[in-house]
Short mmCIF file of C-alpha atoms and ligand atoms in Angstrom, two decimals:
data_model
loop_
_atom_site.label_atom_id
_atom_site.label_comp_id
_atom_site.label_asym_id
_atom_site.label_seq_id
_atom_site.Cartn_x
_atom_site.Cartn_y
_atom_site.Cartn_z
CA MET N 1 0.00 0.00 0.00
CA ALA N 2 1.07 3.61 -0.56
CA THR N 3 3.08 5.31 2.21
CA HIS N 4 3.07 8.95 0.91
CA GLU N 5 -0.02 11.15 0.66
CA ARG N 6 -1.78 10.16 -2.53
CA LYS N 7 -4.42 12.06 -4.46
CA TYR N 8 -7.38 10.07 -5.74
CA VAL N 9 -10.09 11.42 -8.01
CA ILE N 10 -13.26 9.46 -8.75
CA ILE N 11 -15.69 10.55 -11.46
CA GLY N 12 -19.23 9.36 -10.74
CA ASN N 13 -20.71 8.70 -7.27
CA GLY N 14 -22.84 5.69 -8.14
CA VAL N 15 -22.28 2.45 -6.26
CA ALA N 16 -18.94 1.82 -8.03
CA GLY N 17 -17.51 5.30 -7.30
CA THR N 18 -18.80 5.61 -3.73
CA THR N 19 -17.62 2.11 -2.80
CA ALA N 20 -14.18 2.90 -4.21
CA ALA N 21 -14.03 6.12 -2.16
CA GLU N 22 -14.92 4.20 1.00
CA VAL N 23 -12.31 1.50 0.40
CA LEU N 24 -9.60 4.05 -0.46
CA ARG N 25 -10.24 5.89 2.79
CA LYS N 26 -10.26 2.67 4.84
CA ASN N 27 -6.96 1.54 3.34
CA ASP N 28 -5.21 4.90 3.48
CA PRO N 29 -6.23 7.41 6.20
CA ASN N 30 -3.89 10.10 4.81
CA CYS N 31 -4.89 10.22 1.16
CA SER N 32 -7.16 12.84 -0.43
CA VAL N 33 -10.30 11.61 -2.19
CA HIS N 34 -12.43 13.75 -4.51
CA LEU N 35 -15.70 12.14 -5.61
CA ILE N 36 -17.27 14.19 -8.40
CA THR N 37 -20.80 13.90 -9.74
CA ASN N 38 -23.11 15.94 -11.92
CA GLU N 39 -26.08 14.76 -9.83
CA PRO N 40 -27.19 16.70 -6.72
CA TYR N 41 -27.38 13.67 -4.40
CA PRO N 42 -25.05 11.42 -2.41
CA LEU N 43 -25.31 7.73 -3.34
CA TYR N 44 -28.85 6.45 -3.76
CA ASN N 45 -30.08 3.01 -4.74
CA ARG N 46 -30.94 2.88 -8.44
CA VAL N 47 -32.24 -0.66 -7.97
CA SER N 48 -34.88 0.76 -5.60
CA LEU N 49 -36.12 3.39 -8.06
CA PRO N 50 -38.73 1.05 -9.62
CA ARG N 51 -40.31 0.42 -6.19
CA PHE N 52 -40.28 4.18 -5.50
CA LEU N 53 -41.95 4.65 -8.90
CA GLN N 54 -44.61 2.07 -8.03
CA GLY N 55 -45.35 3.84 -4.72
CA LYS N 56 -44.10 0.91 -2.64
CA LEU N 57 -41.09 2.74 -1.17
CA GLN N 58 -40.60 6.24 0.28
CA GLU N 59 -37.93 8.52 -1.20
CA GLN N 60 -35.80 8.48 1.97
CA LYS N 61 -35.52 4.68 1.71
CA VAL N 62 -33.92 5.09 -1.69
CA MET N 63 -31.01 7.07 -0.22
CA ILE N 64 -27.98 5.03 0.84
CA ARG N 65 -25.53 7.74 1.94
CA ASP N 66 -25.88 11.31 3.18
CA PHE N 67 -23.50 14.27 3.03
CA ALA N 68 -22.41 13.74 6.66
CA TRP N 69 -21.19 10.22 5.81
CA HIS N 70 -18.70 11.76 3.36
CA GLU N 71 -17.64 14.52 5.80
CA GLN N 72 -16.99 11.98 8.56
CA ARG N 73 -14.64 10.09 6.23
CA ASN N 74 -13.02 13.19 4.79
CA ILE N 75 -14.24 12.27 1.31
CA GLN N 76 -14.71 15.46 -0.73
CA LEU N 77 -18.06 14.93 -2.44
CA VAL N 78 -18.39 17.47 -5.26
CA THR N 79 -22.00 17.51 -6.50
CA GLU N 80 -23.69 19.19 -9.50
CA THR N 81 -20.34 19.28 -11.24
CA LEU N 82 -19.74 17.77 -14.64
CA VAL N 83 -16.25 16.56 -15.53
CA THR N 84 -15.57 17.80 -19.04
CA SER N 85 -12.09 16.47 -19.82
CA ILE N 86 -9.09 14.60 -18.52
CA ASN N 87 -5.43 15.30 -19.19
CA THR N 88 -3.72 11.99 -18.57
CA ASP N 89 -0.23 13.42 -19.27
CA GLU N 90 -0.60 16.08 -16.57
CA ARG N 91 -2.81 13.75 -14.49
CA VAL N 92 -5.54 16.32 -14.01
CA VAL N 93 -9.34 16.24 -14.29
CA VAL N 94 -11.15 19.36 -15.53
CA ALA N 95 -14.72 20.14 -14.47
CA ASP N 96 -17.37 22.63 -15.55
CA ASN N 97 -17.05 24.49 -12.21
CA GLY N 98 -13.68 25.73 -13.48
CA GLN N 99 -11.76 23.53 -11.05
CA HIS N 100 -8.82 21.30 -11.92
CA TYR N 101 -8.45 18.15 -9.82
CA PRO N 102 -4.94 16.64 -9.90
CA TYR N 103 -4.64 12.91 -9.28
CA ASP N 104 -2.11 10.16 -8.70
CA ALA N 105 -4.79 7.61 -9.57
CA LEU N 106 -8.12 8.25 -11.28
CA LEU N 107 -11.25 6.11 -11.33
CA VAL N 108 -13.80 6.66 -14.08
CA ALA N 109 -17.12 5.31 -12.81
CA THR N 110 -19.49 7.35 -14.94
CA GLY N 111 -22.06 4.69 -15.89
CA GLY N 112 -24.41 5.57 -18.72
CA TRP N 113 -27.17 8.00 -19.58
CA ALA N 114 -30.46 6.94 -21.10
CA ASN N 115 -30.99 7.12 -24.85
CA PRO N 116 -33.75 9.62 -25.61
CA LEU N 117 -36.61 9.05 -28.02
CA ARG N 118 -35.68 10.71 -31.32
CA VAL N 119 -38.72 10.92 -33.56
CA PRO N 120 -40.66 13.87 -34.98
CA GLY N 121 -42.74 15.67 -32.38
CA THR N 122 -40.59 14.99 -29.31
CA GLN N 123 -39.10 18.51 -29.26
CA GLU N 124 -42.56 20.06 -29.06
CA THR N 125 -43.92 17.62 -26.47
CA GLN N 126 -43.54 17.44 -22.70
CA HIS N 127 -44.10 14.26 -20.66
CA ILE N 128 -41.70 11.98 -22.49
CA TYR N 129 -39.49 10.36 -19.87
CA ASN N 130 -36.31 8.36 -19.48
CA PHE N 131 -35.88 6.44 -16.25
CA VAL N 132 -32.38 6.30 -14.80
CA THR N 133 -32.04 8.88 -12.02
CA LEU N 134 -33.83 9.85 -8.83
CA ASP N 135 -34.84 13.12 -10.46
CA ASP N 136 -36.28 11.21 -13.46
CA THR N 137 -38.34 9.15 -11.02
CA LYS N 138 -39.72 12.16 -9.14
CA THR N 139 -40.76 13.83 -12.39
CA ILE N 140 -42.44 10.66 -13.69
CA ILE N 141 -44.37 10.20 -10.43
CA ALA N 142 -45.62 13.80 -10.58
CA ARG N 143 -46.97 13.20 -14.09
CA ILE N 144 -48.46 9.79 -13.22
CA LEU N 145 -50.54 11.50 -10.53
CA GLU N 146 -52.23 13.67 -13.16
CA SER N 147 -52.51 11.00 -15.88
CA ARG N 148 -54.93 8.25 -16.85
CA THR N 149 -53.04 6.55 -19.68
CA ALA N 150 -49.39 5.74 -20.29
CA LEU N 151 -47.24 4.18 -22.96
CA ALA N 152 -44.01 2.31 -22.16
CA PHE N 153 -41.77 1.99 -25.20
CA GLY N 154 -38.85 -0.40 -25.59
CA GLY N 155 -37.66 -3.96 -25.09
CA SER N 156 -35.10 -3.26 -22.37
CA PHE N 157 -35.12 -3.86 -18.62
CA ILE N 158 -35.99 -0.19 -18.09
CA SER N 159 -39.06 -0.44 -20.35
CA TYR N 160 -40.60 -3.18 -18.21
CA GLU N 161 -39.78 -1.24 -15.03
CA LEU N 162 -41.67 1.72 -16.49
CA CYS N 163 -44.53 -0.48 -17.62
CA ASP N 164 -44.68 -2.12 -14.19
CA GLY N 165 -44.69 1.31 -12.50
CA PHE N 166 -47.50 2.65 -14.70
CA ALA N 167 -49.59 -0.49 -14.20
CA MET N 168 -49.06 -0.57 -10.41
CA ARG N 169 -50.18 3.09 -10.31
CA LYS N 170 -53.37 1.98 -12.07
CA LEU N 171 -52.83 3.80 -15.35
CA ASP N 172 -54.21 2.25 -18.54
CA THR N 173 -50.88 1.02 -19.84
CA ILE N 174 -49.64 -0.04 -23.24
CA TRP N 175 -46.22 -1.64 -23.68
CA LEU N 176 -44.90 -1.18 -27.19
CA MET N 177 -41.69 -2.78 -28.40
CA ARG N 178 -39.87 -3.20 -31.71
CA GLY N 179 -38.84 -6.80 -31.15
CA PRO N 180 -40.96 -9.95 -31.43
CA TYR N 181 -40.78 -10.32 -27.63
CA TRP N 182 -39.22 -8.65 -24.61
CA LEU N 183 -35.46 -9.02 -23.99
CA ARG N 184 -34.91 -10.67 -27.32
CA ASN N 185 -31.13 -10.91 -26.78
CA ALA N 186 -31.61 -13.33 -23.91
CA LEU N 187 -35.09 -14.89 -24.19
CA ASP N 188 -36.81 -17.03 -26.81
CA PRO N 189 -40.46 -16.78 -27.98
CA ASP N 190 -41.61 -19.02 -25.12
CA GLY N 191 -39.92 -16.85 -22.49
CA GLY N 192 -41.33 -13.76 -24.19
CA GLU N 193 -44.83 -15.20 -23.96
CA VAL N 194 -44.38 -15.95 -20.25
CA VAL N 195 -43.53 -12.26 -19.65
CA ASP N 196 -46.44 -11.07 -21.83
CA ASN N 197 -48.86 -13.21 -19.84
CA ILE N 198 -47.64 -11.73 -16.55
CA ALA N 199 -47.98 -8.17 -17.93
CA LYS N 200 -51.46 -8.91 -19.30
CA LYS N 201 -52.55 -10.15 -15.86
CA PHE N 202 -51.89 -6.58 -14.66
CA GLY N 203 -54.04 -5.12 -17.42
CA VAL N 204 -51.15 -4.12 -19.70
CA GLU N 205 -51.73 -4.28 -23.45
CA VAL N 206 -48.54 -5.58 -25.08
CA ILE N 207 -47.73 -4.70 -28.71
CA HIS N 208 -44.75 -6.31 -30.47
CA GLY N 209 -43.01 -5.59 -33.74
CA ASP N 210 -43.96 -1.94 -33.94
CA GLU N 211 -42.42 1.36 -32.91
CA ILE N 212 -43.14 5.03 -32.44
CA GLU N 213 -42.88 6.92 -35.71
CA ALA N 214 -43.98 10.31 -34.38
CA VAL N 215 -45.47 11.94 -31.32
CA ILE N 216 -48.39 14.20 -32.08
CA PRO N 217 -48.67 16.92 -29.45
CA ARG N 218 -51.64 19.05 -28.50
CA ASP N 219 -50.78 22.18 -26.49
CA GLY N 220 -47.34 20.73 -25.73
CA VAL N 221 -48.50 17.42 -24.23
CA PRO N 222 -48.75 14.10 -26.05
CA SER N 223 -52.10 13.79 -27.73
CA TYR N 224 -51.32 10.52 -29.43
CA VAL N 225 -48.46 8.47 -30.81
CA LYS N 226 -48.32 7.33 -34.41
CA THR N 227 -46.59 3.98 -34.95
CA LYS N 228 -44.76 2.68 -38.03
CA LYS N 229 -47.52 0.15 -38.61
CA GLY N 230 -50.13 2.93 -38.62
CA ARG N 231 -51.57 2.59 -35.12
CA GLN N 232 -52.66 5.70 -33.25
CA ILE N 233 -52.19 5.34 -29.49
CA GLN N 234 -53.75 7.95 -27.18
CA THR N 235 -51.56 8.59 -24.15
CA ASP N 236 -50.96 11.16 -21.40
CA MET N 237 -47.30 10.25 -21.00
CA ILE N 238 -44.54 8.19 -22.62
CA GLY N 239 -41.84 6.22 -20.78
CA VAL N 240 -38.82 5.40 -22.88
CA GLY N 241 -36.52 2.40 -22.31
CA LEU N 242 -34.20 2.35 -25.30
CA GLY N 243 -31.00 1.38 -23.52
CA ILE N 244 -28.20 3.56 -22.25
CA SER N 245 -25.14 5.14 -23.85
CA LEU N 246 -22.03 4.74 -21.76
CA ASN N 247 -20.42 8.02 -20.67
CA THR N 248 -17.02 7.64 -22.32
CA LYS N 249 -16.89 11.09 -23.98
CA ILE N 250 -14.70 12.66 -21.29
CA LEU N 251 -11.88 10.38 -22.46
CA ALA N 252 -11.83 11.93 -25.93
CA GLY N 253 -8.34 13.16 -26.72
CA THR N 254 -6.69 10.76 -24.27
CA ALA N 255 -4.93 7.51 -25.16
CA VAL N 256 -7.33 5.50 -22.99
CA GLU N 257 -8.73 2.62 -25.03
CA VAL N 258 -12.47 2.88 -25.46
CA HIS N 259 -14.53 0.28 -27.26
CA LYS N 260 -18.17 -0.05 -26.19
CA GLY N 261 -17.05 0.92 -22.68
CA ILE N 262 -13.67 1.79 -21.22
CA VAL N 263 -11.44 -1.20 -21.82
CA VAL N 264 -9.79 -2.52 -18.64
CA ASN N 265 -8.00 -5.72 -17.65
CA GLU N 266 -9.06 -7.95 -14.76
CA TYR N 267 -7.39 -5.46 -12.36
CA LEU N 268 -9.67 -2.75 -13.77
CA GLU N 269 -6.68 -0.81 -15.13
CA THR N 270 -6.89 0.92 -18.47
CA ASN N 271 -3.98 0.96 -20.90
CA VAL N 272 -2.94 4.38 -19.48
CA PRO N 273 -1.02 4.31 -16.18
CA GLY N 274 -2.97 5.65 -13.21
CA VAL N 275 -6.39 5.44 -14.91
CA TYR N 276 -8.96 2.82 -13.84
CA ALA N 277 -12.61 2.20 -14.71
CA ALA N 278 -15.35 0.44 -12.74
CA GLY N 279 -19.06 -0.39 -12.88
CA ASP N 280 -21.34 -0.11 -15.91
CA ILE N 281 -18.75 1.90 -17.86
CA ALA N 282 -16.00 -0.74 -17.60
CA GLU N 283 -15.53 -3.17 -20.46
CA PHE N 284 -13.61 -5.53 -18.26
CA PHE N 285 -11.77 -8.76 -18.83
CA ASP N 286 -14.00 -11.39 -17.29
CA ARG N 287 -12.00 -14.45 -16.31
CA THR N 288 -15.17 -16.56 -15.99
CA ILE N 289 -15.85 -16.26 -19.73
CA ASN N 290 -12.33 -15.37 -20.92
CA ARG N 291 -13.19 -12.19 -22.75
CA HIS N 292 -14.02 -8.52 -22.29
CA HIS N 293 -17.59 -7.38 -21.79
CA THR N 294 -19.73 -4.78 -20.01
CA MET N 295 -22.20 -5.64 -17.28
CA GLY N 296 -24.97 -3.31 -16.10
CA THR N 297 -25.71 -4.70 -12.66
CA TRP N 298 -25.55 -3.31 -9.15
CA ASP N 299 -23.50 -6.19 -7.67
CA ASN N 300 -20.97 -6.00 -10.46
CA ALA N 301 -20.53 -2.23 -9.99
CA LEU N 302 -20.13 -2.59 -6.23
CA ALA N 303 -17.53 -5.35 -6.54
CA HIS N 304 -15.68 -3.38 -9.24
CA GLY N 305 -15.53 -0.32 -6.95
CA LYS N 306 -13.90 -2.39 -4.23
CA ILE N 307 -11.33 -4.06 -6.48
CA ALA N 308 -10.47 -0.86 -8.35
CA ALA N 309 -9.78 0.96 -5.07
CA ILE N 310 -7.50 -1.82 -3.80
CA ASN N 311 -5.50 -1.69 -7.02
CA MET N 312 -5.42 2.12 -7.22
CA ALA N 313 -3.77 2.09 -3.79
CA GLY N 314 -1.02 -0.26 -4.94
CA GLY N 315 -2.69 -3.66 -4.45
CA ARG N 316 -2.95 -6.38 -7.10
CA GLU N 317 -6.31 -8.09 -6.90
CA PRO N 318 -8.16 -9.42 -9.95
CA TYR N 319 -11.91 -9.11 -10.38
CA ILE N 320 -13.30 -12.65 -10.46
CA ASP N 321 -17.00 -12.98 -9.93
CA VAL N 322 -20.12 -14.29 -11.58
CA PRO N 323 -22.34 -11.29 -12.26
CA THR N 324 -25.94 -11.63 -11.16
CA TYR N 325 -29.02 -9.49 -11.75
CA THR N 326 -32.21 -10.02 -9.81
CA SER N 327 -35.29 -7.89 -9.94
CA PRO N 328 -39.03 -8.10 -9.36
CA LEU N 329 -40.98 -8.50 -12.60
CA PHE N 330 -44.60 -7.55 -11.84
CA ASP N 331 -45.53 -10.17 -9.20
CA VAL N 332 -42.69 -12.62 -9.94
CA ASN N 333 -38.89 -12.40 -10.14
CA ILE N 334 -36.36 -12.33 -12.90
CA ALA N 335 -32.78 -13.42 -12.36
CA VAL N 336 -29.89 -13.38 -14.79
CA VAL N 337 -26.63 -15.10 -13.88
CA GLY N 338 -23.40 -14.98 -15.84
CA SER N 339 -23.46 -14.75 -19.60
CA ALA N 340 -26.96 -15.22 -21.09
CA GLU N 341 -26.80 -14.31 -24.77
CA SER N 342 -29.12 -15.87 -27.34
CA GLY N 343 -27.08 -14.84 -30.35
CA ASN N 344 -23.80 -16.46 -29.29
CA PRO N 345 -23.16 -19.47 -31.58
CA GLU N 346 -20.61 -20.92 -29.11
CA LEU N 347 -23.35 -21.58 -26.58
CA GLU N 348 -25.69 -24.56 -26.29
CA ILE N 349 -29.02 -23.27 -25.00
CA ILE N 350 -31.86 -25.26 -23.44
CA ALA N 351 -35.07 -24.01 -21.82
CA ARG N 352 -38.09 -25.20 -19.84
CA ARG N 353 -41.47 -23.62 -19.20
CA GLU N 354 -43.83 -24.98 -16.54
CA PRO N 355 -46.80 -23.88 -14.42
CA GLY N 356 -45.76 -21.78 -11.39
CA GLU N 357 -47.40 -19.99 -8.49
CA LYS N 358 -50.18 -17.32 -8.52
CA GLY N 359 -51.31 -18.41 -11.98
CA ASN N 360 -47.91 -17.51 -13.46
CA GLU N 361 -45.41 -19.76 -15.17
CA ASN N 362 -41.81 -20.57 -14.35
CA TYR N 363 -39.32 -20.29 -17.15
CA ARG N 364 -35.66 -21.28 -17.05
CA ARG N 365 -33.10 -20.88 -19.82
CA LEU N 366 -29.59 -22.31 -19.49
CA PHE N 367 -26.50 -21.42 -21.48
CA PHE N 368 -23.65 -23.97 -21.73
CA ARG N 369 -20.20 -23.58 -23.21
CA ASP N 370 -17.99 -26.68 -23.56
CA ASN N 371 -20.53 -28.50 -21.36
CA LYS N 372 -20.06 -25.97 -18.56
CA LEU N 373 -22.94 -23.82 -17.33
CA VAL N 374 -22.01 -20.18 -18.10
CA GLY N 375 -25.39 -18.41 -17.98
CA VAL N 376 -28.86 -18.70 -16.48
CA LEU N 377 -32.07 -16.76 -16.99
CA MET N 378 -34.97 -17.45 -14.65
CA ILE N 379 -38.45 -15.96 -14.64
CA GLY N 380 -40.98 -16.85 -11.94
CA SER N 381 -39.86 -18.62 -8.81
CA PRO N 382 -36.25 -17.88 -7.77
CA LYS N 383 -35.93 -21.36 -6.19
CA GLY N 384 -32.60 -22.98 -7.08
CA ARG N 385 -30.92 -19.70 -8.08
CA LYS N 386 -28.13 -19.97 -5.51
CA LYS N 387 -27.30 -23.55 -6.58
CA LEU N 388 -27.16 -22.40 -10.20
CA VAL N 389 -24.85 -19.49 -9.32
CA ASP N 390 -22.54 -21.99 -7.59
CA LEU N 391 -22.57 -24.28 -10.64
CA VAL N 392 -21.54 -21.35 -12.86
CA LYS N 393 -18.81 -20.37 -10.37
CA ASP N 394 -17.50 -23.94 -10.01
CA GLN N 395 -17.31 -24.41 -13.78
CA HIS N 396 -18.86 -27.83 -13.26
CA VAL N 397 -18.80 -30.09 -16.36
CA PHE N 398 -22.14 -31.63 -17.47
CA ALA N 399 -20.84 -34.26 -19.84
CA THR N 400 -24.12 -35.68 -21.21
CA PRO N 401 -27.32 -34.09 -22.57
CA ALA N 402 -29.25 -35.81 -19.75
CA GLU N 403 -27.05 -34.15 -17.12
CA ARG N 404 -27.57 -30.76 -18.76
CA GLU N 405 -31.36 -31.32 -18.98
CA ALA N 406 -31.42 -32.19 -15.26
CA VAL N 407 -30.22 -28.66 -14.42
CA LEU N 408 -33.50 -27.32 -15.82
CA THR N 409 -35.37 -28.74 -12.82
CA LEU N 410 -32.72 -28.26 -10.12
CA ARG N 411 -34.25 -26.63 -7.00
C1 FAD A 1 -34.31 2.07 -12.99
C2 FAD A 1 -33.17 1.11 -12.83
C3 FAD A 1 -33.37 -0.14 -12.26
C4 FAD A 1 -32.32 -1.03 -12.10
N1 FAD A 1 -32.55 -2.24 -11.53
C5 FAD A 1 -31.53 -3.09 -11.32
C6 FAD A 1 -31.74 -4.34 -10.65
O1 FAD A 1 -32.87 -4.69 -10.29
N2 FAD A 1 -30.66 -5.14 -10.44
C7 FAD A 1 -29.40 -4.78 -10.84
O2 FAD A 1 -28.44 -5.53 -10.61
N3 FAD A 1 -29.18 -3.61 -11.49
C8 FAD A 1 -30.20 -2.76 -11.74
N4 FAD A 1 -29.98 -1.57 -12.38
C9 FAD A 1 -28.62 -1.27 -12.86
C10 FAD A 1 -27.72 -0.74 -11.72
O3 FAD A 1 -28.42 0.26 -11.02
C11 FAD A 1 -26.43 -0.21 -12.34
O4 FAD A 1 -25.77 -1.30 -12.93
C12 FAD A 1 -25.51 0.43 -11.29
O5 FAD A 1 -26.20 1.40 -10.55
C13 FAD A 1 -24.30 1.06 -11.98
O6 FAD A 1 -23.52 1.74 -11.06
P1 FAD A 1 -22.28 2.63 -11.52
O7 FAD A 1 -21.68 3.15 -10.24
O8 FAD A 1 -21.43 1.89 -12.46
O9 FAD A 1 -22.89 3.84 -12.37
P2 FAD A 1 -24.08 4.85 -12.10
O10 FAD A 1 -24.95 4.43 -10.99
O11 FAD A 1 -24.68 5.09 -13.42
O12 FAD A 1 -23.32 6.17 -11.60
C14 FAD A 1 -22.57 6.98 -12.45
C15 FAD A 1 -22.69 8.42 -11.98
O13 FAD A 1 -21.72 9.21 -12.69
C16 FAD A 1 -22.33 10.42 -13.09
N5 FAD A 1 -21.58 10.97 -14.23
C17 FAD A 1 -21.54 10.51 -15.50
N6 FAD A 1 -20.72 11.28 -16.26
C18 FAD A 1 -20.23 12.25 -15.43
C19 FAD A 1 -19.33 13.33 -15.63
N7 FAD A 1 -18.77 13.59 -16.82
N8 FAD A 1 -19.05 14.14 -14.59
C20 FAD A 1 -19.62 13.91 -13.36
N9 FAD A 1 -20.46 12.87 -13.11
C21 FAD A 1 -20.76 12.05 -14.14
C22 FAD A 1 -23.74 9.98 -13.46
O14 FAD A 1 -24.64 11.03 -13.57
C23 FAD A 1 -24.05 9.04 -12.29
O15 FAD A 1 -24.50 9.75 -11.18
C24 FAD A 1 -31.02 -0.67 -12.55
C25 FAD A 1 -30.81 0.59 -13.13
C26 FAD A 1 -31.87 1.47 -13.27
C27 FAD A 1 -31.63 2.83 -13.89
#
């Protein structure tokens, strides 16, 4: 560990950045830590935003840290400040408040911002919402309270969270998506139908294979939406879940390698000395699948923050973990473990659909590479999830088709 006073700068105070700040302080009482964010809040729980949206959780329960927590640890939290550039030769971060923040080691933990809807009419129309931040959530709730109808658009995780929120708040909800079924990169038509049936139980009308062509405003609010297939959908508000774009722009002009995200090795180091990346933004080398990829999950970001901080302070610890994503999906659960990609020709994929509880179905999809379980997608009951995570971690070999089939019913 470092013995002289080191300067650490962290861009982004999500779970990756805030965890890194905490670990740096624990490991080095004498260092300086600047944690910079464009948002006005200390760390809050993004995973809890859907339940806040649905009205099942109060705003204060969404907050994880307060300003005092940072003061007590001598972590300089700089809010409402956008980092605009980085000079990796001079080792300095430049922000829109005019300040320059010098660093010995820098962590970029900037996550991603939601892709907006770009069709004719959006510029002239209010009440079209992305759903990523606490402020997004507050604004959506305010509009829900004065609305009767809502449209959720997209085939991403965020689109179902929006749809779920609208339906739980008793709006007449339509869920419109381009693909033939939800989450088409990981599910198959059977899995898509299971999700549709759950949504329909909550009164949601699901429309596949169509998309918004234009928003037609009246007095600045959506009057109706015109779709490519010629539908006209009346709605008071539109929730948009069209994925996120990773915030890599601040690295423009540096030698830091950027692909989809910021490319880092298993120690979360970039190719430029002193610069690290963690969380959603990191395109990290994943030893469990032997290649680089990005992973947009809370647990992954938290673990990255910890490992990055250890290595920034002179340690040498690789990130080795099986990423997991769990979330409520209307009145059931969805869990994704490891690498669950339909389009990957290297994977053997098997699935099972069976009756579940509360009139829902259970659906399980397994992804094998070289007879080892590398990915799992479960909808419905979460029973058996922990055993499946362990099987992915252990790299257990399932030599015969019968052995692989048996994993479909493992509880
Ligand atoms: C609605 C919603 C529900 C989710 N549900 C789940 C779930 O159920 N399970 C799960 O595992 N994951 C879930 N996720 C994903 C999970 O929340 C993310 O993977 C995780 O929060 C990423 O953390 P992070 O620290 O990498 O980045 P972020 O939390 O995105 O934090 C990055 C921060 O950096 C700031 N920033 C960006 N650029 C700059 C800049 N130039 N200057 C200053 N600040 C900057 C951003 O504004 C942001 O505050 C959900 C996400 C959302 C939005």
